[in-house]
Amino acid sequence: QVQLVESGGGLVQAGGSLRLSCAASGNIFSINSMAWYRQTPGKQRYLVARTTTGGSPSYADSVKGRFTISRDNAKNTVDLQMNSLKPEDTAVYYCNALLRLSPGTDNVYSYWGQGTQVTVSS
C-alpha cells in the first residue's frame, strides 16, 4: 500500500509565496520521478513540474522562473516552492509519484495524492 500525502495549500495574495510538500510512504522499492500537477474545474490535470532520479527538473512554461521543485530522496518527499503567485495559478495541486514496488520487476506504477487547494487572490 502506497500513500502520498500533500500539505501546504491555502489562500495567498497575488505576488505572494506558498510551499507545497508531499510525502510518499508505504511499500516502495524505488521512485523514478515525483511531480506536481494542477487542475481547475472543467479542465484536464496538467503537469507543473517534475523531478526524475538522476535528471534535471522540468517545468511548465507558465511557471518557469517562479516555481522550484525539490526532492529529498532519503525521505521520499517532494516540495514545490511557488513564488510570485498569480491568480491564474489558482487550482487544486496534486502530487504524483512513478515508482517501483519490488526489485524483481521493471513495472512502474503511478500514484496520486488527494490534492491541495491553492487560491491566489488579485
PDB file of C-alpha atoms in Angstrom:
ATOM      1  CA  GLN A   1       0.000   0.000   0.000  1.00  0.00           C
ATOM      2  CA  VAL A   2       1.431   3.351  -1.090  1.00  0.00           C
ATOM      3  CA  GLN A   3       0.192   6.704   0.123  1.00  0.00           C
ATOM      4  CA  LEU A   4       1.026  10.247  -0.974  1.00  0.00           C
ATOM      5  CA  VAL A   5       0.096  12.989   1.464  1.00  0.00           C
ATOM      6  CA  GLU A   6       0.210  16.644   0.457  1.00  0.00           C
ATOM      7  CA  SER A   7       0.247  19.749   2.604  1.00  0.00           C
ATOM      8  CA  GLY A   8       0.813  23.465   2.308  1.00  0.00           C
ATOM      9  CA  GLY A   9      -2.018  24.790   0.187  1.00  0.00           C
ATOM     10  CA  GLY A  10      -4.033  27.852   1.104  1.00  0.00           C
ATOM     11  CA  LEU A  11      -5.039  31.362   0.213  1.00  0.00           C
ATOM     12  CA  VAL A  12      -2.455  33.965  -0.735  1.00  0.00           C
ATOM     13  CA  GLN A  13      -2.464  37.355  -2.414  1.00  0.00           C
ATOM     14  CA  ALA A  14      -1.018  37.841  -5.854  1.00  0.00           C
ATOM     15  CA  GLY A  15       2.737  38.214  -5.661  1.00  0.00           C
ATOM     16  CA  GLY A  16       2.955  36.059  -2.573  1.00  0.00           C
ATOM     17  CA  SER A  17       4.509  32.657  -1.980  1.00  0.00           C
ATOM     18  CA  LEU A  18       3.438  29.206  -0.895  1.00  0.00           C
ATOM     19  CA  ARG A  19       5.299  25.978  -0.384  1.00  0.00           C
ATOM     20  CA  LEU A  20       3.661  22.630  -1.060  1.00  0.00           C
ATOM     21  CA  SER A  21       5.001  19.396   0.362  1.00  0.00           C
ATOM     22  CA  CYS A  22       4.292  15.774  -0.478  1.00  0.00           C
ATOM     23  CA  ALA A  23       5.441  12.678   1.354  1.00  0.00           C
ATOM     24  CA  ALA A  24       5.285   9.186  -0.122  1.00  0.00           C
ATOM     25  CA  SER A  25       5.078   6.228   2.228  1.00  0.00           C
ATOM     26  CA  GLY A  26       4.382   2.522   2.132  1.00  0.00           C
ATOM     27  CA  ASN A  27       5.795  -0.457   0.299  1.00  0.00           C
ATOM     28  CA  ILE A  28       8.123   1.459  -2.042  1.00  0.00           C
ATOM     29  CA  PHE A  29      11.221  -0.081  -3.603  1.00  0.00           C
ATOM     30  CA  SER A  30      12.316   2.925  -5.637  1.00  0.00           C
ATOM     31  CA  ILE A  31      10.895   6.142  -7.052  1.00  0.00           C
ATOM     32  CA  ASN A  32      11.544   7.035 -10.693  1.00  0.00           C
ATOM     33  CA  SER A  33      10.052  10.512 -10.538  1.00  0.00           C
ATOM     34  CA  MET A  34       7.910  12.823  -8.464  1.00  0.00           C
ATOM     35  CA  ALA A  35       5.866  15.632  -9.859  1.00  0.00           C
ATOM     36  CA  TRP A  36       3.251  18.270  -9.230  1.00  0.00           C
ATOM     37  CA  TYR A  37       0.171  18.684 -11.399  1.00  0.00           C
ATOM     38  CA  ARG A  38      -2.685  21.130 -11.128  1.00  0.00           C
ATOM     39  CA  GLN A  39      -6.294  21.148 -12.183  1.00  0.00           C
ATOM     40  CA  THR A  40      -9.054  23.738 -12.397  1.00  0.00           C
ATOM     41  CA  PRO A  41     -12.778  22.946 -12.659  1.00  0.00           C
ATOM     42  CA  GLY A  42     -13.760  21.556 -16.039  1.00  0.00           C
ATOM     43  CA  LYS A  43     -10.196  21.275 -17.269  1.00  0.00           C
ATOM     44  CA  GLN A  44      -7.675  18.490 -17.518  1.00  0.00           C
ATOM     45  CA  ARG A  45      -4.982  17.967 -14.968  1.00  0.00           C
ATOM     46  CA  TYR A  46      -1.644  19.101 -16.343  1.00  0.00           C
ATOM     47  CA  LEU A  47       1.983  18.900 -15.370  1.00  0.00           C
ATOM     48  CA  VAL A  48       3.503  21.823 -13.464  1.00  0.00           C
ATOM     49  CA  ALA A  49       6.913  20.440 -12.515  1.00  0.00           C
ATOM     50  CA  ARG A  50       8.699  17.093 -12.436  1.00  0.00           C
ATOM     51  CA  THR A  51      11.892  15.806 -10.921  1.00  0.00           C
ATOM     52  CA  THR A  52      13.361  12.491 -12.028  1.00  0.00           C
ATOM     53  CA  THR A  53      16.028  10.408 -10.365  1.00  0.00           C
ATOM     54  CA  GLY A  54      19.345  11.413 -11.855  1.00  0.00           C
ATOM     55  CA  GLY A  55      17.802  14.039 -14.115  1.00  0.00           C
ATOM     56  CA  SER A  56      17.183  17.754 -14.199  1.00  0.00           C
ATOM     57  CA  PRO A  57      13.837  19.166 -13.104  1.00  0.00           C
ATOM     58  CA  SER A  58      11.402  20.290 -15.756  1.00  0.00           C
ATOM     59  CA  TYR A  59       8.699  22.946 -15.595  1.00  0.00           C
ATOM     60  CA  ALA A  60       5.664  24.101 -17.472  1.00  0.00           C
ATOM     61  CA  ASP A  61       6.406  27.319 -19.349  1.00  0.00           C
ATOM     62  CA  SER A  62       3.803  29.157 -17.290  1.00  0.00           C
ATOM     63  CA  VAL A  63       5.716  28.618 -14.042  1.00  0.00           C
ATOM     64  CA  LYS A  64       9.350  28.758 -15.151  1.00  0.00           C
ATOM     65  CA  GLY A  65      11.352  31.181 -13.063  1.00  0.00           C
ATOM     66  CA  ARG A  66       8.664  31.314 -10.367  1.00  0.00           C
ATOM     67  CA  PHE A  67       8.303  27.731  -9.135  1.00  0.00           C
ATOM     68  CA  THR A  68      11.025  25.404  -7.888  1.00  0.00           C
ATOM     69  CA  ILE A  69      10.635  21.676  -7.350  1.00  0.00           C
ATOM     70  CA  SER A  70      12.921  19.889  -4.925  1.00  0.00           C
ATOM     71  CA  ARG A  71      13.107  16.318  -3.755  1.00  0.00           C
ATOM     72  CA  ASP A  72      14.566  14.524  -0.759  1.00  0.00           C
ATOM     73  CA  ASN A  73      15.341  11.014  -1.945  1.00  0.00           C
ATOM     74  CA  ALA A  74      16.074   9.725   1.531  1.00  0.00           C
ATOM     75  CA  LYS A  75      12.689  10.822   2.850  1.00  0.00           C
ATOM     76  CA  ASN A  76      10.663  10.218  -0.333  1.00  0.00           C
ATOM     77  CA  THR A  77       9.378  13.763  -0.277  1.00  0.00           C
ATOM     78  CA  VAL A  78       8.951  16.444  -2.900  1.00  0.00           C
ATOM     79  CA  ASP A  79       8.302  20.139  -2.381  1.00  0.00           C
ATOM     80  CA  LEU A  80       7.084  22.856  -4.684  1.00  0.00           C
ATOM     81  CA  GLN A  81       8.165  26.377  -3.810  1.00  0.00           C
ATOM     82  CA  MET A  82       5.835  28.806  -5.535  1.00  0.00           C
ATOM     83  CA  ASN A  83       6.842  32.455  -5.728  1.00  0.00           C
ATOM     84  CA  SER A  84       5.333  35.479  -7.458  1.00  0.00           C
ATOM     85  CA  LEU A  85       1.986  33.760  -7.494  1.00  0.00           C
ATOM     86  CA  LYS A  86      -0.667  34.913  -9.932  1.00  0.00           C
ATOM     87  CA  PRO A  87      -4.455  34.494  -9.849  1.00  0.00           C
ATOM     88  CA  GLU A  88      -4.146  32.095 -12.776  1.00  0.00           C
ATOM     89  CA  ASP A  89      -2.129  29.756 -10.546  1.00  0.00           C
ATOM     90  CA  THR A  90      -5.315  29.076  -8.597  1.00  0.00           C
ATOM     91  CA  ALA A  91      -6.026  25.352  -8.803  1.00  0.00           C
ATOM     92  CA  VAL A  92      -6.022  22.089  -6.942  1.00  0.00           C
ATOM     93  CA  TYR A  93      -2.442  20.830  -6.890  1.00  0.00           C
ATOM     94  CA  TYR A  94      -1.739  17.105  -6.969  1.00  0.00           C
ATOM     95  CA  CYS A  95       1.425  15.230  -6.138  1.00  0.00           C
ATOM     96  CA  ASN A  96       2.325  12.279  -8.353  1.00  0.00           C
ATOM     97  CA  ALA A  97       4.945   9.581  -7.996  1.00  0.00           C
ATOM     98  CA  LEU A  98       6.087   6.975 -10.522  1.00  0.00           C
ATOM     99  CA  LEU A  99       7.584   4.155  -8.545  1.00  0.00           C
ATOM    100  CA  ARG A 100       8.544   0.513  -8.371  1.00  0.00           C
ATOM    101  CA  LEU A 101       7.172  -1.750  -5.681  1.00  0.00           C
ATOM    102  CA  SER A 102       9.756  -4.521  -5.800  1.00  0.00           C
ATOM    103  CA  PRO A 103      13.243  -5.260  -7.186  1.00  0.00           C
ATOM    104  CA  GLY A 104      12.071  -8.223  -9.192  1.00  0.00           C
ATOM    105  CA  THR A 105      10.201  -6.268 -11.861  1.00  0.00           C
ATOM    106  CA  ASP A 106      10.570  -3.171 -14.011  1.00  0.00           C
ATOM    107  CA  ASN A 107       6.871  -2.354 -13.679  1.00  0.00           C
ATOM    108  CA  VAL A 108       6.318   1.277 -12.767  1.00  0.00           C
ATOM    109  CA  TYR A 109       3.166   2.401 -11.010  1.00  0.00           C
ATOM    110  CA  SER A 110       1.606   5.845 -10.783  1.00  0.00           C
ATOM    111  CA  TYR A 111       0.226   7.114  -7.507  1.00  0.00           C
ATOM    112  CA  TRP A 112      -1.572  10.363  -6.690  1.00  0.00           C
ATOM    113  CA  GLY A 113      -2.114  12.432  -3.613  1.00  0.00           C
ATOM    114  CA  GLN A 114      -5.523  13.706  -2.584  1.00  0.00           C
ATOM    115  CA  GLY A 115      -4.875  17.242  -3.810  1.00  0.00           C
ATOM    116  CA  THR A 116      -4.452  20.557  -2.046  1.00  0.00           C
ATOM    117  CA  GLN A 117      -6.203  23.796  -2.940  1.00  0.00           C
ATOM    118  CA  VAL A 118      -4.161  26.854  -3.838  1.00  0.00           C
ATOM    119  CA  THR A 119      -6.080  30.101  -4.226  1.00  0.00           C
ATOM    120  CA  VAL A 120      -4.393  33.316  -5.331  1.00  0.00           C
ATOM    121  CA  SER A 121      -6.427  36.474  -4.913  1.00  0.00           C
ATOM    122  CA  SER A 122      -5.920  39.548  -7.050  1.00  0.00           C
TER     123      SER A 122
END
